[in-house]
Coordinates of C-alpha atoms and ligand atoms in Angstrom, one line a residue:
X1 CA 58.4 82.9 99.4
X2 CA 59.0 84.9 102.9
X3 CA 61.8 83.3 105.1
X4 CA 60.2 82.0 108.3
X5 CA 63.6 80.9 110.1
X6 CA 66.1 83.4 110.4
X7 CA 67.9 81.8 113.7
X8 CA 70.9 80.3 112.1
X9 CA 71.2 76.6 113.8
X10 CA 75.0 77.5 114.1
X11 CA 74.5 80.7 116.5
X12 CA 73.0 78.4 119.2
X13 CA 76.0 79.5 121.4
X14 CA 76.7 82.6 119.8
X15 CA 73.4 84.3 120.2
X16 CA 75.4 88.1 120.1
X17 CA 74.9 87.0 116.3
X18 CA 71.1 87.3 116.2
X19 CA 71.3 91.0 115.9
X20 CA 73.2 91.5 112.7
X21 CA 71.0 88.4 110.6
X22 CA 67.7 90.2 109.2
X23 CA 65.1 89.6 107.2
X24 CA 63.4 92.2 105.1
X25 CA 59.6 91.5 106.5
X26 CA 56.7 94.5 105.7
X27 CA 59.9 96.3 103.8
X28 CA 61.7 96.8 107.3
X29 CA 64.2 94.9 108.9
X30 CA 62.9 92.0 111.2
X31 CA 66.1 90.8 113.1
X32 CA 67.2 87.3 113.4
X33 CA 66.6 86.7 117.5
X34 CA 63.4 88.9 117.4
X35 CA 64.8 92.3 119.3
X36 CA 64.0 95.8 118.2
X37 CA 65.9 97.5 115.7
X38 CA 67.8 97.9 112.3
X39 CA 70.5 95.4 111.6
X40 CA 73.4 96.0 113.6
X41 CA 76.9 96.7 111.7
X42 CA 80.0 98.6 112.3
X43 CA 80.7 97.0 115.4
X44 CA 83.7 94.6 117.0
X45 CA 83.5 91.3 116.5
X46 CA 82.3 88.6 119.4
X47 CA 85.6 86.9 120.3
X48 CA 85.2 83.6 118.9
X49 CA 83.4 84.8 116.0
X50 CA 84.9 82.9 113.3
X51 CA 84.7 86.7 111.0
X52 CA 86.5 87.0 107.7
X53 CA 87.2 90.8 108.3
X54 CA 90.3 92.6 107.7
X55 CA 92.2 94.8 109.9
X56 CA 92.5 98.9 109.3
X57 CA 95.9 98.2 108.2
X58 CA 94.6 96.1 105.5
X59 CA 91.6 98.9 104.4
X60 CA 94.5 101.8 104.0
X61 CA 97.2 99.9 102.6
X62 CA 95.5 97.2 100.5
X63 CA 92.4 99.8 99.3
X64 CA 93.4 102.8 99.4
X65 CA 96.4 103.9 100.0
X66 CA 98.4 101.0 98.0
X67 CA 97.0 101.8 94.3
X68 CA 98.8 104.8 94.3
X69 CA 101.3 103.4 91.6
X70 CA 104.4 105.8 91.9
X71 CA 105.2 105.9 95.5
X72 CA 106.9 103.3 97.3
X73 CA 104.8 101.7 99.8
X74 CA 106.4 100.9 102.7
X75 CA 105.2 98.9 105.7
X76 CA 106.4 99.6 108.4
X77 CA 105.9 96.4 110.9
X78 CA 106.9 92.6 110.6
X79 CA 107.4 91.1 107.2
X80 CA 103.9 89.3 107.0
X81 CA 101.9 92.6 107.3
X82 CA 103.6 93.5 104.4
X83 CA 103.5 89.7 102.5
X84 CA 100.0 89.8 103.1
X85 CA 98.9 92.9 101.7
X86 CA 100.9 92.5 98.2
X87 CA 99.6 92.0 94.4
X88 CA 96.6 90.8 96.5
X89 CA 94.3 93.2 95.1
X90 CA 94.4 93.4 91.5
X91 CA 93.9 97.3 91.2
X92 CA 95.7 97.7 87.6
X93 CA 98.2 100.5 86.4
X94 CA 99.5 101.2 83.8
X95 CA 103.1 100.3 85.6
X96 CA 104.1 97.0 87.2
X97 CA 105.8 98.4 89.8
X98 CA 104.0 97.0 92.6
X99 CA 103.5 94.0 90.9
X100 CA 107.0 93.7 91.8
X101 CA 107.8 95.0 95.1
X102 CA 106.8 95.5 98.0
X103 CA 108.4 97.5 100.8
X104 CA 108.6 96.2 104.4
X105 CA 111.2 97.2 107.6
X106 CA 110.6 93.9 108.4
X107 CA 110.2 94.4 112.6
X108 CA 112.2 92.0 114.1
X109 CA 112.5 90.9 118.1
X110 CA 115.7 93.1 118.9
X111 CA 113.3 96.0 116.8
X112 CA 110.4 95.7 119.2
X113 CA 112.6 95.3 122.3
X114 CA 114.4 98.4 121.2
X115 CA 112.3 100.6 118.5
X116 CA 112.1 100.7 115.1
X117 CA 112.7 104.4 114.1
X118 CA 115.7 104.3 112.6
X119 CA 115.2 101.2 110.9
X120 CA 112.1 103.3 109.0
X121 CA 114.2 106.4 108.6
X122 CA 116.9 104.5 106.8
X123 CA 114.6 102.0 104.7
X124 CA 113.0 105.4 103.6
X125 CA 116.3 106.8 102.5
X126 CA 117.4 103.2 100.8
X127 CA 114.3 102.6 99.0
X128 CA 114.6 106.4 97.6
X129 CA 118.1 105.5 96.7
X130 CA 117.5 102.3 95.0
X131 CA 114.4 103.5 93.3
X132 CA 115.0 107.3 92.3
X133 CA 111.3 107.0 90.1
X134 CA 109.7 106.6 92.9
X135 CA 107.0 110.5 93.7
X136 CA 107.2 109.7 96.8
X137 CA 106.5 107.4 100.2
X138 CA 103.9 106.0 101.7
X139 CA 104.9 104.3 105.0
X140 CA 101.3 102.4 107.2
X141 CA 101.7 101.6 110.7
X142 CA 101.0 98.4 112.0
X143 CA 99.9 96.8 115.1
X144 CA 103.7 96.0 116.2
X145 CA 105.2 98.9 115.8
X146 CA 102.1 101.3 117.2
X147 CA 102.3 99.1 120.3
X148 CA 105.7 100.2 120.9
X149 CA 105.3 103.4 120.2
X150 CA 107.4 104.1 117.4
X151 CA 106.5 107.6 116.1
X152 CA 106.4 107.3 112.4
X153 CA 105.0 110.7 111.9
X154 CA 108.8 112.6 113.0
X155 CA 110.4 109.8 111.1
X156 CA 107.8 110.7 108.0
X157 CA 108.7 114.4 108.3
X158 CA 112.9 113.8 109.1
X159 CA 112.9 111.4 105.7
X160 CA 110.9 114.0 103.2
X161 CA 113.6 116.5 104.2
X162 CA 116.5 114.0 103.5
X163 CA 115.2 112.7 100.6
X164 CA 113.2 115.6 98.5
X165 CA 109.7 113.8 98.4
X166 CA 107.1 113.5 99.8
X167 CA 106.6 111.2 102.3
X168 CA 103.5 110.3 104.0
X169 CA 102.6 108.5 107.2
X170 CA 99.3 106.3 108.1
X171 CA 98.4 105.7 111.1
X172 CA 96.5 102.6 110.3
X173 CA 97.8 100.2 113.0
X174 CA 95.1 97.0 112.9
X175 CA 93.7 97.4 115.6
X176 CA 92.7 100.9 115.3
X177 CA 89.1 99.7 114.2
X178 CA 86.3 97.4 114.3
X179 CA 87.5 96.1 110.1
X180 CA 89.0 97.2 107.5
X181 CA 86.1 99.8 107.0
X182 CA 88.8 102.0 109.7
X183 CA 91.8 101.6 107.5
X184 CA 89.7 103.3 104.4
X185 CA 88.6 106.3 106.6
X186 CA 92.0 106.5 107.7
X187 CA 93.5 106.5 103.9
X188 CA 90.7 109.2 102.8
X189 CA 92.0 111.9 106.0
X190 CA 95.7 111.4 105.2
X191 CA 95.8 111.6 102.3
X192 CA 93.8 114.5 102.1
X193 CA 94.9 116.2 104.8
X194 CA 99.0 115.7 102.9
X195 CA 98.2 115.8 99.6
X196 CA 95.1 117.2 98.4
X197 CA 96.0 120.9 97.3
X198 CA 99.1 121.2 98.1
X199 CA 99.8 121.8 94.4
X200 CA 97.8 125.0 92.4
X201 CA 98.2 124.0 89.0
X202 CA 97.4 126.2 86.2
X203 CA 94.8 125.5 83.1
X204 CA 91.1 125.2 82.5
X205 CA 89.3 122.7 84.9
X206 CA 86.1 123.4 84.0
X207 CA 84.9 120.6 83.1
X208 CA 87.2 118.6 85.2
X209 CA 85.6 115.7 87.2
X210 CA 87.4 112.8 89.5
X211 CA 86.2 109.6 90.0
X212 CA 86.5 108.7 93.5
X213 CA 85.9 105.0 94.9
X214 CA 86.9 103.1 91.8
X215 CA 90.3 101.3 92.2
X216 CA 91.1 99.9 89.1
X217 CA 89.7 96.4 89.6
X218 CA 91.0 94.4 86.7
X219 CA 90.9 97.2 84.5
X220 CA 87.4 98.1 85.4
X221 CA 88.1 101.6 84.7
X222 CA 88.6 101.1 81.0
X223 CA 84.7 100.2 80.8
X224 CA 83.9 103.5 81.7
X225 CA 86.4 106.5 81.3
X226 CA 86.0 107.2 77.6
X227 CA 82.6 107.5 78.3
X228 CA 83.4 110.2 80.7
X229 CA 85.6 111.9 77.8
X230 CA 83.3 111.8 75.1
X231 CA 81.1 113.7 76.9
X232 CA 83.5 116.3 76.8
X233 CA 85.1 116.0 80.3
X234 CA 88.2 115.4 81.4
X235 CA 88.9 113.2 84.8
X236 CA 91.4 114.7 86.3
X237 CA 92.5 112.5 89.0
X238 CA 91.1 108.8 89.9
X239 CA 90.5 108.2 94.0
X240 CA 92.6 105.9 93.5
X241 CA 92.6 104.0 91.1
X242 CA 95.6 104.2 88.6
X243 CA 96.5 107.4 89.9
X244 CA 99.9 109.5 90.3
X245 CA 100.9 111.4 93.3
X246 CA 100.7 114.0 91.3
X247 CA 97.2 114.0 90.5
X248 CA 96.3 113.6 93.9
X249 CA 97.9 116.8 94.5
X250 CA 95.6 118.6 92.6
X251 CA 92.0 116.9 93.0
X252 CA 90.5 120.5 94.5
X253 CA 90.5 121.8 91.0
X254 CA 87.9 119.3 89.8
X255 CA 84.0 121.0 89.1
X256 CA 82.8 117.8 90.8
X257 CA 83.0 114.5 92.4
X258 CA 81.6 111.0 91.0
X259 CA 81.6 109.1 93.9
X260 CA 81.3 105.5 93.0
X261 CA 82.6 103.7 96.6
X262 CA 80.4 104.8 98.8
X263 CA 81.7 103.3 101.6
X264 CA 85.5 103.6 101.0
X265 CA 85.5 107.1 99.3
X266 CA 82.4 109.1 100.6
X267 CA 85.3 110.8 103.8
X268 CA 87.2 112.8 100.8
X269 CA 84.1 113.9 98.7
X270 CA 82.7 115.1 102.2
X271 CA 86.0 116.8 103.3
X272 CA 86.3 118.2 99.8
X273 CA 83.1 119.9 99.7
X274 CA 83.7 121.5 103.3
X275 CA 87.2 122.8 102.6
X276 CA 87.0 123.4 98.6
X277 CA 83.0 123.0 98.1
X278 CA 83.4 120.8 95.6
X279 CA 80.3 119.0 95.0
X280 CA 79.6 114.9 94.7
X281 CA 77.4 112.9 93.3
X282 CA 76.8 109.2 94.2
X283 CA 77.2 106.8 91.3
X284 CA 77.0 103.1 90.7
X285 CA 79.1 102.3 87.9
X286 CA 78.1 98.5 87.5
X287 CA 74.9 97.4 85.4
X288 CA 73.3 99.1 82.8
X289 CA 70.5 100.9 84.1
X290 CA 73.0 102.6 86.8
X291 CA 75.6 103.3 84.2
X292 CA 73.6 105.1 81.8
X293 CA 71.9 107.0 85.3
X294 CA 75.8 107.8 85.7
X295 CA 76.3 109.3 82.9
X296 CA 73.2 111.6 83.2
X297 CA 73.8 112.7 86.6
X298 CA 77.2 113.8 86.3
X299 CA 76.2 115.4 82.0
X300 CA 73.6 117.0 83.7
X301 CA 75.6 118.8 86.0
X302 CA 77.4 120.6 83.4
X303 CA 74.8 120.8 81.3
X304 CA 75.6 118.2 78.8
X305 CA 72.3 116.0 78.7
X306 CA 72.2 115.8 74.9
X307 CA 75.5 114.4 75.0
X308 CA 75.1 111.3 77.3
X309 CA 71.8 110.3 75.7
X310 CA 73.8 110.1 72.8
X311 CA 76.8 108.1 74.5
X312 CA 74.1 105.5 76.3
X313 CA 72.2 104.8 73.3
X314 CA 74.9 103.8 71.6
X315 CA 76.4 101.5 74.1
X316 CA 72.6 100.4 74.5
X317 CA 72.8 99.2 71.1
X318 CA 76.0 97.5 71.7
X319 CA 75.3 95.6 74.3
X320 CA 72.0 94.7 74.4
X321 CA 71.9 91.2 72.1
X322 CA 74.4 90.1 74.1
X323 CA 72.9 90.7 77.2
X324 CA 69.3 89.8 76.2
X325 CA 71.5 85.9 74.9
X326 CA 72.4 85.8 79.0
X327 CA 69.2 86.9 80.5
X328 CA 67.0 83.7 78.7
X329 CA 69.8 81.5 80.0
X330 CA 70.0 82.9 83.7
X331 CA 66.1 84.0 84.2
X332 CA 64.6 83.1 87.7
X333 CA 68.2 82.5 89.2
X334 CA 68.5 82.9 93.2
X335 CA 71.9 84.4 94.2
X336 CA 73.5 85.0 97.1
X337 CA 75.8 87.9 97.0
X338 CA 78.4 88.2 99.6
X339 CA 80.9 91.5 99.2
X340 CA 82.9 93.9 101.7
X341 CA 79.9 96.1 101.4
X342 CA 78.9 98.5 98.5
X343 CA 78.8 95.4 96.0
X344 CA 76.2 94.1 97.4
X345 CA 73.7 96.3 96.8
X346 CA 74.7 97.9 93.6
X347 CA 74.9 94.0 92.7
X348 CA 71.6 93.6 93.7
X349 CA 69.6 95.9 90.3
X350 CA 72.2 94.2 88.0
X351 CA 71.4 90.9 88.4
X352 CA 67.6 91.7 88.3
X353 CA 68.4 93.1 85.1
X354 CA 69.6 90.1 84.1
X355 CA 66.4 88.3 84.9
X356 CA 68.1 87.1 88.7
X357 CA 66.8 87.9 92.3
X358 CA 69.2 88.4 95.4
X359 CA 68.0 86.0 98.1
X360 CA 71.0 86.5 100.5
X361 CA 73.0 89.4 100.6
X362 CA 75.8 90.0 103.2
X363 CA 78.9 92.3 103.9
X364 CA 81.7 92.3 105.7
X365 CA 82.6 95.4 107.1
X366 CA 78.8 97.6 105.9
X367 CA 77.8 100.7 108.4
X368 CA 74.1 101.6 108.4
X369 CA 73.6 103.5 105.2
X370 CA 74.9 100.2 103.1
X371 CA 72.3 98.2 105.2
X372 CA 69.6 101.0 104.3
X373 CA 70.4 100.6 100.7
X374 CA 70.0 96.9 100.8
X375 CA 66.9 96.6 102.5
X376 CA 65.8 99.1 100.0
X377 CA 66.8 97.0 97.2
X378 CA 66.8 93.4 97.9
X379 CA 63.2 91.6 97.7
X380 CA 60.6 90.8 100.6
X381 CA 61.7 88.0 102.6
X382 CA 65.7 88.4 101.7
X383 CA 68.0 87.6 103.8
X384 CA 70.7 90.1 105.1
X385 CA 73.6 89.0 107.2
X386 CA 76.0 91.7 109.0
X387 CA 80.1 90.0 108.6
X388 CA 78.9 86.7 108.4
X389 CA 81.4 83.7 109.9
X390 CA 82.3 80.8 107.7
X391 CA 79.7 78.1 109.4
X392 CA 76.9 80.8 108.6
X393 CA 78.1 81.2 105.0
X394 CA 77.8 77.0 105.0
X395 CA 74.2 76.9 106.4
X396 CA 73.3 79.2 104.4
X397 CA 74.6 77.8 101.2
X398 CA 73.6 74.7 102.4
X399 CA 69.8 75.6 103.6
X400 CA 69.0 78.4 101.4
X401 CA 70.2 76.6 98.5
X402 CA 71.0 79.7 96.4
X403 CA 71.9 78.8 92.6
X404 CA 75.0 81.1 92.5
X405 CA 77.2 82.5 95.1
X406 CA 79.4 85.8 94.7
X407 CA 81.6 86.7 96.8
X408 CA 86.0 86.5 97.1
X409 CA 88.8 84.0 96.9
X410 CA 88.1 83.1 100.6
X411 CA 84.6 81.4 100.0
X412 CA 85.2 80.2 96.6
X413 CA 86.7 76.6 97.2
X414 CA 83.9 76.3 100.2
X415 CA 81.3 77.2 97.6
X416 CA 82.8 74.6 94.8
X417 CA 82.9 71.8 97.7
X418 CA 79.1 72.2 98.9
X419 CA 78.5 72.3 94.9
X420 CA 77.1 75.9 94.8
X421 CA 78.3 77.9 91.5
X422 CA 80.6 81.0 92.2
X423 CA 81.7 84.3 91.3
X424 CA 84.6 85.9 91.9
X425 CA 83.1 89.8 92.9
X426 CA 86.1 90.9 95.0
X427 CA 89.3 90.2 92.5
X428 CA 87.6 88.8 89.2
X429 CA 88.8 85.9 88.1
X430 CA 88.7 87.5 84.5
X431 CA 86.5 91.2 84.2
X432 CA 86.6 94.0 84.1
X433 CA 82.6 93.9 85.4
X434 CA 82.2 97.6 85.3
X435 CA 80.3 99.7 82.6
X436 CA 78.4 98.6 79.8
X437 CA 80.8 96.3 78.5
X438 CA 81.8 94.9 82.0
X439 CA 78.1 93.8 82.5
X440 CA 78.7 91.7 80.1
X441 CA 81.7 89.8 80.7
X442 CA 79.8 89.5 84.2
X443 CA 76.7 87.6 82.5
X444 CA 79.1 85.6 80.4
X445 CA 81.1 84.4 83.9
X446 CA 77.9 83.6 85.8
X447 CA 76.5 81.6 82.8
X448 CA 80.0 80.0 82.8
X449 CA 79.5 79.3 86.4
X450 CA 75.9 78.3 86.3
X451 CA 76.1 76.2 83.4
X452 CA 78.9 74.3 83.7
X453 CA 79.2 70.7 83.1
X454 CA 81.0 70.0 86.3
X455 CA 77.4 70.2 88.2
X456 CA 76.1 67.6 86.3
X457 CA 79.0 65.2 87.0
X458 CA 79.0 66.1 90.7
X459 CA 75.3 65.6 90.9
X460 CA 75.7 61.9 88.6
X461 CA 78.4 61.1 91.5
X462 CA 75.5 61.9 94.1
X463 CA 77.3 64.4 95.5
X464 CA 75.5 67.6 96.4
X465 CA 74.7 70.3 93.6
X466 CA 73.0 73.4 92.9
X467 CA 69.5 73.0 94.4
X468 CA 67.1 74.5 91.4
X469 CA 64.8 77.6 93.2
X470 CA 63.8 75.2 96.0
X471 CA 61.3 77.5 98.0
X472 CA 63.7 78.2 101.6
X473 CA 62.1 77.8 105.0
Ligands
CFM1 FE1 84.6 99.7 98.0 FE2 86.0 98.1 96.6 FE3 83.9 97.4 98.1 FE4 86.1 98.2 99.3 FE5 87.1 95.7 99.3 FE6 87.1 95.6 96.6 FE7 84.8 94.9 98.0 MO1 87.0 93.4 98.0 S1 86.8 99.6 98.0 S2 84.1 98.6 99.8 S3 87.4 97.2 100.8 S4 83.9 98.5 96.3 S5 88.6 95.1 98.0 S6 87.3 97.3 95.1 S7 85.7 94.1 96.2 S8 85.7 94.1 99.8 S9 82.7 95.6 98.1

């Protein structure tokens, strides 16, 4: 059933809001306070807006920059910035080392008043002292100290001298950009721009291919990679998911790029086809459909077709009585799915394949091609909703009644209060939900959510529970 009422009540004094609340109406976007246009995205924030965004500080050090697992990863700002931004994340390696620690030169008032650049230049030369391991530094600005002026790129290039490594500067202060979204664009140029081919490695890279735009999420990268190999290819460096510096370093000599973040990932493939012409191909590495599409796109490319149908049959075979057992318990579900952006719509074919439609599907930080792709995706009359605030992610729980929520740590105890069922998409409370075998670890936690008996004793209690497809209005 369409949605007539796309007017949140809780915008009545926030009516800037109206433009980034759609509805998808005739297959185009029909926005919430009636004006012309596509959904609006990418843009600041109303002051007042009650927005759950991140900063760009938070984009280059929590996403892209910080998985780099053997470089120390220095903030460079007050102690919080750096606080915040650790073991957050759970992008996996196979070393604990930033499970551990975290590197901050902790700003202080006397730092401010009178500049932080030495402080930075000697934490870079302690940390290198006290772990000699370490490939290298990566040191992220931060709102404090870009205010002040500290210029961390002559510290950056001082300390690599004095200490033998590399050491890279991002210039990722917070306030740089509209969300977080900045901070990943920022990660992609600096990192290519410092690192990308500044090794030539010999060998045969011919059928070498990275996988850019996966971090690691709770291992997802196990679901997939030795699909990858039997094929016959070899990934060469992950973008950035459990990766070395010194992979990094060599990424040009890849045949190709399989580009699975599309919005925190596409900058490198593009700059790495301009300046190396190294192809990409987009990929969506959740569900099963898009998997075994995966696989085929990037076989085909070296002409190893045969191969992959080989590969996807067989995980096909494997996976399909389990996911057929979750699709009869979680048919004609109504979800909402709220992600930073990409999630949501490569979330959107996964759950229809296991018998569920999206109703609501939001992002926090999306530009225009992520809305394009959900109002390609998501059914007539869903409802799309440009970095929702947290009353808007209550009304809508609350009014569209959706059976199952996904989105991060920040709306799960909302969700549980209002009696909605959730899904930890962001950090996983268990995963990996990539690959064949990752869809199904994500149909067994949404049947654990859905089904559990907690609904029943909240709904015995009369206190609210999960509506069951109640038609919205
Ligand atoms: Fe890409 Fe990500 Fe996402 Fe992202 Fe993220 Fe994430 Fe996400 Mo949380 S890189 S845009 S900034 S897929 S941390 S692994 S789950 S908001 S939709």
């Amino acid at each position: 059933m369409a949605m007539e009422t796309i007017e949140l009540k809780c915008n009545v004094t926030l009516p800037e809001r109206g433009k980034h609340i759609a509805v998808k109406r005739g297959g185009c976007c029909a926005r919430g306070d009636g004006s012309e246009g596509f959904i609006m995205s990418n843009v600041a924030t109303t002051p007042g807006d009650m927005t759950e965004r991140g900063c760009t500080y938070a984009g280059c050090r929590g996403v892209v920059g910080g998985p780099v697992k053997d470089v120390i990863q220095m903030t460079h700002g007050p102690i919080g910035c750096a606080f915040f931004s650790w073991g957050y994340r759970p992008h996996l390696a196979d070393s604990d080392f930033h499970m551990k620690y975290t590197f901050v030169t902790d700003m202080n008032e006397s730092n401010i008043v009178f500049g932080g650049e030495k402080k930075l230049l000697q934490c870079i030369i302690e940390a290198a002292q006290e772990f000699p391991a370490a490939k290298g530094v990566f040191v992220y600005n931060t709102c404090a100290t870009a205010l002040i002026g500290d210029d961390g790129k002559d510290v950056a290039k001082q300390a690599t001298e004095i200490i033998g490594k590399p050491v890279v500067f991002f210039e990722c202060e917070g306030f740089r950009g509209v969300s977080q979204s900045a901070g990943h664009h920022v990660g992609n140029e600096t990192i290519f721009k410092e690192l990308v081919g500044s090794v030539e490695p010999e060998g045969d890279f011919s059928r070498a291919i990275n996988i850019v735009g996966d971090y690691n999420i709770k291992n997802d990268m196990r679901t997939f990679e030795h699909l990858f190999e039997t094929l016959g290819l070899k990934i060469l460096t992950r973008f950035t998911g459990n990766v070395s510096i010194e992979e990094i370093k060599i990424m040009h000599k890849a045949q190709l790029n399989v580009v699975h973040c599309q919005r925190s990932a596409t900058y490198i493939a593009d700059m790495m086809q301009a300046k190396y012409n190294t192809p990409y191909i987009n990929v969506t590495l959740f569900g099963l459909k898009a998997m075994a599409q995966a696989l085929r796109d990037t076989a085909a490319f070296f002409g190893l077709e045969a191969q992959a149908e080989v590969v996807i049959e067989r995980e096909l075979a494997r996976v399909m009585p389990q996911i057929e057992y979750y699709r009869q318990r979680l048919q004609g579900k109504r979800v909402f799915i709220y992600q930073g952006a990409p999630r949501a719509w490569h979330w959107i074919e996964l759950l229809r394949e296991l018998g569920m439609e999206t109703v609501v599907a939001a992002t926090t930080f999306g530009h225009d091609d992520d809305y394009q792709k959900i109002f390609s995706k998501i059914q007539e009359g869903g409802l799309i909703i440009d970095n929702p605030n947290v009353p808007e992610i209550e009304e809508v729980l609350t009014d569209h009644t959706p059976d199952l929520f996904i989105s991060g740590n920040k709306e799960k105890y909302v969700a549980h209060k209002l009696g909605v069922p959730f899904v930890n998409g962001h950090t996983y409370d268990t995963g990996p939900y990539a690959g064949f075998s990752g869809m199904v670890n994500f149909a067994r936690d949404i049947d654990k959510a859905l089904n559990s008996p907690v609904w029943r004793l909240l709904r015995a209690q009369g206190r609210p529970a999960p509506q069951v497809s109640s038609p919205v209005t």
